[in-house]
C-alpha cells in the first residue's frame, strides 16, 4: 500500500463543511466504509507483529520509532501538508494525538502480559464505549439499530477472541486503552471533517511519536537513550507497522471518519480481530467454528448499522405506515446516513 499526495482538487484532500458528512452521496459513504475496512485489515494482520516486536524493544521505544517513521514518511510525501492547517486544526490534531498515545501506550503495555486473543477482545470493547461516550459527552440519542449492532459486535468479538478471561494488570491496561480508542473515535468523528485529512493525520501521528520518545528514556532502568531494534526483523516490524499500520492506516481512518458517524466507524473497526483471525489461519493456525460464527456476527453488526436506518426510512415512506411508531429524529437520521 502506498500513499499518494492528493491534489487540491482531490476528494481525499477536500475539506467538506460540517454538514457535508450528512448529505454526501451513497457512493462516498461506501468508499468511506471500504477505506476503514481496509484499515482494519492492515491493523489485524500486523497485530502479531507488534507482540513479537515488543519482546525485543521496550514498548515506548517501539511506539516512538514506529510513529516517528510514519510521520517522516507522510511529510516526505507531502512536505507542505501542514502549511494550510490552521490553529484549530493543530489544536484538534494534538488533542487527538494525546488521546491516541494514551490508548496505544496502555494497550501495548497490556499486551506484554495479556494474551493476544484476550487483548484483541478487550480492545474491541471500544465498540461498546463509543456510543456510550457519544451519548454522554455529546448528548446524542441513539436508535435501536445501533444498540443491536453493539450487542452483536461484542458477542461476535467474544466468540472470535475470548478463551478464558482473568482480569490481571495486562487486561486492566487494555480496558483503559479501549476507552481511549473510543474517545479518539468520537473526537475524530467530530473534528475530522473540518480539516484536511492528511494534515490532521500527520499532527496526530507526530504527537504520538513525540510523547513516546520523550517518555521512553525515563522508563529505562539502565540507560537514558532510545533502544533500537537489534536485527533486520526488528526494523522490518518498525517499517511495516509505521508505513502500513500507521501512516496509511490513520490517514484512511481520518479520511473515512470525515464521511461517516463515529458509531458506524466503531462497528466497522471491530473487523480488526476478524482479519487477525484470518491472518492466523493463513499462517497455519486454526480458527474454531465459534470463531467463524463470531466473524459472521460482526459482519451482521456492520449491516445493522449500515442498513438499519435505511430500512426504517423506507418503511416510513410506504403508504399506510404514517400512524406507526415514529422513527429517529431527522437530525439523528441524517447523522446515520453515509
Tab-separated table of C-alpha atoms in Angstrom:
chain	number	residue	atom	x	y	z
A	1	UNK	CA	0.000	0.000	0.000
A	2	UNK	CA	1.349	3.432	-0.900
A	3	UNK	CA	0.222	6.931	-0.043
A	4	UNK	CA	-0.176	9.273	-2.976
A	5	UNK	CA	-0.072	13.019	-2.496
A	6	UNK	CA	-3.592	14.298	-3.160
A	7	UNK	CA	-4.019	17.353	-5.351
A	8	UNK	CA	-6.010	20.328	-4.034
A	9	UNK	CA	-8.929	19.191	-6.169
A	10	UNK	CA	-8.741	15.609	-4.957
A	11	UNK	CA	-11.606	14.178	-2.967
A	12	UNK	CA	-9.104	12.874	-0.436
A	13	UNK	CA	-7.818	16.304	0.467
A	14	UNK	CA	-11.124	18.100	0.284
A	15	UNK	CA	-12.320	19.738	3.465
A	16	UNK	CA	-16.111	19.423	3.466
A	17	UNK	CA	-18.051	21.686	5.797
A	18	UNK	CA	-19.543	20.251	8.963
A	19	UNK	CA	-22.887	19.440	7.341
A	20	UNK	CA	-21.484	17.715	4.269
A	21	UNK	CA	-20.953	14.438	6.097
A	22	UNK	CA	-24.700	14.037	6.492
A	23	UNK	CA	-25.547	14.824	2.860
A	24	UNK	CA	-22.786	13.015	0.981
A	25	UNK	CA	-23.932	10.679	-1.817
A	26	UNK	CA	-24.165	6.955	-1.164
A	27	UNK	CA	-21.017	6.260	-3.208
A	28	UNK	CA	-18.935	8.458	-0.889
A	29	UNK	CA	-20.335	6.624	2.141
A	30	UNK	CA	-19.480	3.258	0.632
A	31	UNK	CA	-15.948	4.425	-0.199
A	32	UNK	CA	-15.517	5.614	3.389
A	33	UNK	CA	-16.671	2.233	4.717
A	34	UNK	CA	-14.318	0.437	2.311
A	35	UNK	CA	-11.418	2.662	3.358
A	36	UNK	CA	-11.994	1.987	7.036
A	37	UNK	CA	-12.385	-1.733	6.317
A	38	UNK	CA	-9.019	-1.729	4.538
A	39	UNK	CA	-7.520	-0.057	7.604
A	40	UNK	CA	-8.804	-2.799	9.901
A	41	UNK	CA	-7.358	-5.421	7.542
A	42	UNK	CA	-3.900	-3.875	7.892
A	43	UNK	CA	-4.171	-3.484	11.663
A	44	UNK	CA	-5.468	-7.021	12.131
A	45	UNK	CA	-2.699	-8.532	10.032
A	46	UNK	CA	0.045	-6.682	11.963
A	47	UNK	CA	-1.243	-7.464	15.462
A	48	UNK	CA	1.118	-10.398	15.974
A	49	UNK	CA	3.981	-8.356	14.503
A	50	UNK	CA	3.656	-5.864	17.346
A	51	UNK	CA	3.603	-8.569	20.022
A	52	UNK	CA	6.807	-10.090	18.630
A	53	UNK	CA	8.481	-6.684	18.280
A	54	UNK	CA	7.938	-5.563	21.881
A	55	UNK	CA	9.636	-8.753	23.058
A	56	UNK	CA	12.928	-7.259	21.800
A	57	UNK	CA	12.325	-3.483	22.045
A	58	UNK	CA	10.762	-1.620	25.008
A	59	UNK	CA	7.177	-0.527	24.439
A	60	UNK	CA	7.707	3.248	24.431
A	61	UNK	CA	10.800	2.950	22.218
A	62	UNK	CA	8.934	0.781	19.719
A	63	UNK	CA	5.924	3.106	19.614
A	64	UNK	CA	8.119	6.206	19.370
A	65	UNK	CA	10.122	4.796	16.457
A	66	UNK	CA	7.010	3.466	14.731
A	67	UNK	CA	5.134	6.751	14.840
A	68	UNK	CA	8.238	8.859	14.100
A	69	UNK	CA	8.954	6.865	10.926
A	70	UNK	CA	5.306	7.133	9.910
A	71	UNK	CA	5.277	10.905	10.452
A	72	UNK	CA	8.509	11.356	8.492
A	73	UNK	CA	7.172	9.254	5.617
A	74	UNK	CA	3.961	11.266	5.392
A	75	UNK	CA	5.855	14.563	5.436
A	76	UNK	CA	8.186	13.249	2.737
A	77	UNK	CA	5.182	12.538	0.512
A	78	UNK	CA	3.593	15.946	1.164
A	79	UNK	CA	6.216	18.335	2.607
A	80	UNK	CA	3.752	21.240	2.739
A	81	UNK	CA	0.883	19.211	4.193
A	82	UNK	CA	0.767	21.281	7.376
A	83	UNK	CA	1.018	24.686	5.715
A	84	UNK	CA	-2.735	25.211	5.393
A	85	UNK	CA	-3.683	23.692	8.742
A	86	UNK	CA	-4.984	26.499	10.925
A	87	UNK	CA	-4.751	26.942	14.673
A	88	UNK	CA	-7.920	24.937	15.269
A	89	UNK	CA	-6.573	22.079	13.138
A	90	UNK	CA	-3.351	21.962	15.139
A	91	UNK	CA	-5.265	22.057	18.410
A	92	UNK	CA	-7.605	19.260	17.370
A	93	UNK	CA	-4.759	17.183	15.952
A	94	UNK	CA	-2.645	17.467	19.104
A	95	UNK	CA	-5.583	16.648	21.381
A	96	UNK	CA	-6.484	13.615	19.264
A	97	UNK	CA	-2.817	12.600	19.229
A	98	UNK	CA	-2.577	12.748	23.023
A	99	UNK	CA	-5.661	10.556	23.360
A	100	UNK	CA	-4.294	8.163	20.734
A	101	UNK	CA	-0.948	7.998	22.536
A	102	UNK	CA	-2.692	7.113	25.806
A	103	UNK	CA	-4.605	4.345	24.034
A	104	UNK	CA	-1.552	2.836	22.349
A	105	UNK	CA	0.661	3.025	25.430
A	106	UNK	CA	-1.959	1.335	27.610
A	107	UNK	CA	-2.796	-1.316	25.001
A	108	UNK	CA	0.825	-2.164	24.176
A	109	UNK	CA	1.935	-2.379	27.811
A	110	UNK	CA	-1.088	-4.598	28.424
A	111	UNK	CA	-0.055	-6.814	25.515
A	112	UNK	CA	3.148	-7.674	27.353
A	113	UNK	CA	1.257	-9.797	29.888
A	114	UNK	CA	-2.194	-10.364	28.348
A	115	UNK	CA	-2.606	-12.999	25.658
A	116	UNK	CA	-3.191	-11.822	22.110
A	117	UNK	CA	-6.735	-13.250	21.997
A	118	UNK	CA	-7.840	-11.667	25.276
A	119	UNK	CA	-6.173	-8.372	24.333
A	120	UNK	CA	-7.938	-8.410	20.986
A	121	UNK	CA	-11.327	-8.912	22.608
A	122	UNK	CA	-10.861	-6.240	25.261
A	123	UNK	CA	-9.559	-3.727	22.735
A	124	UNK	CA	-12.680	-4.404	20.706
A	125	UNK	CA	-14.752	-3.081	23.588
A	126	UNK	CA	-14.284	0.373	22.053
A	127	UNK	CA	-17.400	-0.522	20.051
A	128	UNK	CA	-19.310	-0.509	23.344
A	129	UNK	CA	-17.585	2.567	24.767
A	130	UNK	CA	-18.013	4.686	21.633
A	131	UNK	CA	-21.826	5.123	21.655
A	132	UNK	CA	-21.794	5.496	25.430
A	133	UNK	CA	-19.213	8.280	25.271
A	134	UNK	CA	-21.035	9.868	22.353
A	135	UNK	CA	-24.309	9.735	24.239
A	136	UNK	CA	-22.916	11.147	27.498
A	137	UNK	CA	-20.496	13.755	26.155
A	138	UNK	CA	-22.338	14.822	23.013
A	139	UNK	CA	-25.834	14.148	24.412
A	140	UNK	CA	-26.936	12.176	21.372
A	141	UNK	CA	-29.803	9.719	21.457
A	142	UNK	CA	-29.044	6.508	19.572
A	143	UNK	CA	-31.568	4.369	17.664
A	144	UNK	CA	-32.219	0.735	18.457
A	145	UNK	CA	-30.285	-0.495	15.402
A	146	UNK	CA	-27.063	0.878	16.866
A	147	UNK	CA	-27.551	-0.918	20.177
A	148	UNK	CA	-28.391	-4.167	18.371
A	149	UNK	CA	-25.145	-3.730	16.435
A	150	UNK	CA	-23.215	-3.104	19.658
A	151	UNK	CA	-24.535	-6.337	21.185
A	152	UNK	CA	-23.858	-8.363	18.026
A	153	UNK	CA	-20.340	-6.991	17.662
A	154	UNK	CA	-19.475	-7.552	21.316
A	155	UNK	CA	-20.720	-11.155	21.343
A	156	UNK	CA	-19.025	-11.778	17.996
A	157	UNK	CA	-15.716	-10.466	19.277
A	158	UNK	CA	-16.045	-12.728	22.311
A	159	UNK	CA	-16.617	-15.793	20.134
A	160	UNK	CA	-13.598	-14.902	17.989
A	161	UNK	CA	-11.092	-13.990	20.685
A	162	UNK	CA	-12.144	-14.983	24.197
A	163	UNK	CA	-10.676	-18.198	25.583
A	164	UNK	CA	-10.970	-17.561	29.288
A	165	UNK	CA	-10.650	-14.148	30.876
A	166	UNK	CA	-8.688	-13.285	34.005
A	167	UNK	CA	-8.542	-9.612	34.908
A	168	UNK	CA	-4.865	-9.091	35.577
A	169	UNK	CA	-2.716	-5.986	35.110
A	170	UNK	CA	-2.462	-6.523	31.373
A	171	UNK	CA	-6.218	-6.880	30.948
A	172	UNK	CA	-6.934	-3.760	33.001
A	173	UNK	CA	-4.455	-1.740	30.956
A	174	UNK	CA	-6.102	-2.971	27.777
A	175	UNK	CA	-9.511	-1.826	29.048
A	176	UNK	CA	-8.001	1.616	29.595
A	177	UNK	CA	-6.615	1.512	26.058
A	178	UNK	CA	-10.006	0.571	24.624
A	179	UNK	CA	-11.592	3.521	26.427
A	180	UNK	CA	-9.085	5.969	24.965
A	181	UNK	CA	-9.528	4.483	21.478
A	182	UNK	CA	-13.271	5.094	21.821
A	183	UNK	CA	-12.636	8.697	22.886
A	184	UNK	CA	-10.389	9.072	19.835
A	185	UNK	CA	-13.101	7.702	17.527
A	186	UNK	CA	-15.668	10.129	18.925
A	187	UNK	CA	-13.298	13.091	18.707
A	188	UNK	CA	-12.201	12.184	15.197
A	189	UNK	CA	-15.813	11.903	14.142
A	190	UNK	CA	-16.473	15.418	15.447
A	191	UNK	CA	-13.381	17.162	14.057
A	192	UNK	CA	-12.012	15.235	11.060
A	193	UNK	CA	-14.452	16.751	8.543
A	194	UNK	CA	-13.372	20.283	9.464
A	195	UNK	CA	-9.750	19.947	8.360
A	196	UNK	CA	-7.553	18.405	5.687
A	197	UNK	CA	-7.495	14.678	6.488
A	198	UNK	CA	-3.844	14.199	5.564
A	199	UNK	CA	-2.586	17.121	7.649
A	200	UNK	CA	-4.695	16.121	10.644
A	201	UNK	CA	-3.325	12.569	10.481
A	202	UNK	CA	0.267	13.891	10.380
A	203	UNK	CA	-0.274	16.005	13.511
A	204	UNK	CA	-1.838	13.083	15.382
A	205	UNK	CA	0.953	10.686	14.434
A	206	UNK	CA	3.654	13.246	15.224
A	207	UNK	CA	2.109	13.883	18.633
A	208	UNK	CA	2.158	10.165	19.494
A	209	UNK	CA	5.808	9.941	18.394
A	210	UNK	CA	6.792	12.958	20.490
A	211	UNK	CA	5.020	11.684	23.615
A	212	UNK	CA	6.556	8.204	23.400
A	213	UNK	CA	10.083	9.373	22.561
A	214	UNK	CA	10.018	11.893	25.423
A	215	UNK	CA	8.794	9.302	27.935
A	216	UNK	CA	10.974	6.393	26.748
A	217	UNK	CA	14.279	7.429	28.403
A	218	UNK	CA	12.552	7.876	31.770
A	219	UNK	CA	11.220	4.319	31.570
A	220	UNK	CA	14.673	2.793	31.095
A	221	UNK	CA	16.380	1.420	34.163
A	222	UNK	CA	19.952	1.330	32.895
A	223	UNK	CA	20.440	3.865	30.098
A	224	UNK	CA	18.895	7.190	29.031
A	225	UNK	CA	18.799	6.668	25.280
A	226	UNK	CA	16.392	5.048	22.829
A	227	UNK	CA	16.677	1.288	22.338
A	228	UNK	CA	16.879	0.392	18.647
A	229	UNK	CA	15.771	-2.922	17.118
A	230	UNK	CA	18.598	-5.481	17.404
A	231	UNK	CA	18.226	-7.055	13.953
A	232	UNK	CA	16.719	-6.763	10.479
A	233	UNK	CA	13.488	-8.419	11.577
A	234	UNK	CA	13.024	-5.743	14.235
A	235	UNK	CA	13.489	-2.929	11.722
A	236	UNK	CA	11.111	-4.702	9.341
A	237	UNK	CA	8.486	-4.682	12.112
A	238	UNK	CA	9.013	-0.949	12.561
A	239	UNK	CA	8.704	-0.342	8.816
A	240	UNK	CA	5.561	-2.431	8.334
A	241	UNK	CA	3.718	-1.031	11.334
A	242	UNK	CA	4.861	2.530	10.589
A	243	UNK	CA	4.142	2.737	6.870
A	244	UNK	CA	1.099	0.473	6.556
A	245	UNK	CA	-0.386	0.287	10.042
A	246	UNK	CA	0.221	3.922	10.989
A	247	UNK	CA	0.808	6.290	8.048
A	248	UNK	CA	-1.587	4.706	5.576
A	249	UNK	CA	-3.928	3.360	8.248
A	250	UNK	CA	-4.556	6.562	10.156
A	251	UNK	CA	-4.851	8.657	7.024
A	252	UNK	CA	-7.548	6.277	5.771
A	253	UNK	CA	-9.250	6.334	9.176
A	254	UNK	CA	-9.213	10.139	9.326
A	255	UNK	CA	-10.494	10.497	5.760
A	256	UNK	CA	-13.176	7.849	6.241
A	257	UNK	CA	-14.451	9.209	9.549
A	258	UNK	CA	-14.951	12.606	7.947
A	259	UNK	CA	-17.637	10.862	5.885
A	260	UNK	CA	-19.381	8.614	8.431
A	261	UNK	CA	-20.749	8.811	12.002
A	262	UNK	CA	-18.454	7.751	14.859
A	263	UNK	CA	-20.691	4.870	15.955
A	264	UNK	CA	-20.689	3.282	12.498
A	265	UNK	CA	-16.913	3.708	12.372
A	266	UNK	CA	-16.592	1.884	15.700
A	267	UNK	CA	-18.580	-1.095	14.397
A	268	UNK	CA	-16.549	-1.266	11.169
A	269	UNK	CA	-13.361	-1.172	13.225
A	270	UNK	CA	-14.461	-4.343	15.048
A	271	UNK	CA	-13.429	-6.185	11.889
A	272	UNK	CA	-9.821	-5.882	13.082
A	273	UNK	CA	-9.874	-9.127	15.140
A	274	UNK	CA	-11.669	-10.865	12.260
A	275	UNK	CA	-8.764	-10.058	9.953
A	276	UNK	CA	-6.340	-11.030	12.712
A	277	UNK	CA	-8.036	-14.438	12.859
A	278	UNK	CA	-7.843	-14.832	9.078
A	279	UNK	CA	-4.148	-13.872	9.150
A	280	UNK	CA	-3.585	-16.523	11.814
A	281	UNK	CA	-5.302	-19.176	9.703
A	282	UNK	CA	-3.161	-18.268	6.698
A	283	UNK	CA	-0.097	-18.517	8.934
A	284	UNK	CA	-1.031	-22.064	9.911
A	285	UNK	CA	-3.233	-21.518	12.959
A	286	UNK	CA	-6.730	-22.945	13.231
A	287	UNK	CA	-9.946	-20.992	13.752
A	288	UNK	CA	-12.699	-22.852	15.573
A	289	UNK	CA	-16.278	-22.965	14.341
A	290	UNK	CA	-17.296	-20.466	17.001
A	291	UNK	CA	-14.679	-18.107	15.585
A	292	UNK	CA	-16.336	-18.146	12.178
A	293	UNK	CA	-19.723	-17.647	13.864
A	294	UNK	CA	-18.270	-14.631	15.670
A	295	UNK	CA	-16.969	-13.210	12.393
A	296	UNK	CA	-20.445	-13.572	10.902
A	297	UNK	CA	-21.947	-11.744	13.886
A	298	UNK	CA	-19.512	-8.857	13.465
A	299	UNK	CA	-20.487	-8.611	9.809
A	300	UNK	CA	-24.149	-8.659	10.844
A	301	UNK	CA	-23.434	-5.774	13.221
A	302	UNK	CA	-21.941	-3.763	10.370
A	303	UNK	CA	-25.024	-4.372	8.244
A	304	UNK	CA	-27.299	-3.409	11.154
A	305	UNK	CA	-25.662	-0.006	11.447
A	306	UNK	CA	-25.333	0.482	7.689
A	307	UNK	CA	-28.790	-0.671	6.608
A	308	UNK	CA	-30.990	-0.323	9.703
A	309	UNK	CA	-31.667	3.427	9.330
A	310	UNK	CA	-32.313	2.966	5.588
A	311	UNK	CA	-34.938	0.290	6.221
A	312	UNK	CA	-36.603	2.499	8.811
A	313	UNK	CA	-36.615	5.431	6.413
A	314	UNK	CA	-38.119	3.353	3.586
A	315	UNK	CA	-40.784	1.959	5.912
A	316	UNK	CA	-41.853	5.461	6.895
A	317	UNK	CA	-42.206	6.387	3.226
A	318	UNK	CA	-44.538	3.461	2.412
A	319	UNK	CA	-48.309	4.052	2.297
A	320	UNK	CA	-50.183	3.047	5.426
A	321	UNK	CA	-47.342	3.442	7.908
A	322	UNK	CA	-47.899	7.066	8.863
A	323	UNK	CA	-49.548	6.109	12.148
A	324	UNK	CA	-46.868	3.667	13.230
A	325	UNK	CA	-44.344	4.439	15.940
A	326	UNK	CA	-42.104	7.307	14.871
A	327	UNK	CA	-38.502	6.647	13.953
A	328	UNK	CA	-35.444	8.694	14.900
A	329	UNK	CA	-35.486	12.451	14.670
A	330	UNK	CA	-34.468	13.986	11.308
A	331	UNK	CA	-31.182	15.119	12.847
A	332	UNK	CA	-30.398	11.631	14.115
A	333	UNK	CA	-31.400	10.006	10.839
A	334	UNK	CA	-29.143	12.428	8.974
A	335	UNK	CA	-26.255	11.601	11.302
A	336	UNK	CA	-26.601	7.924	10.422
A	337	UNK	CA	-26.591	8.477	6.670
A	338	UNK	CA	-23.286	7.891	4.883
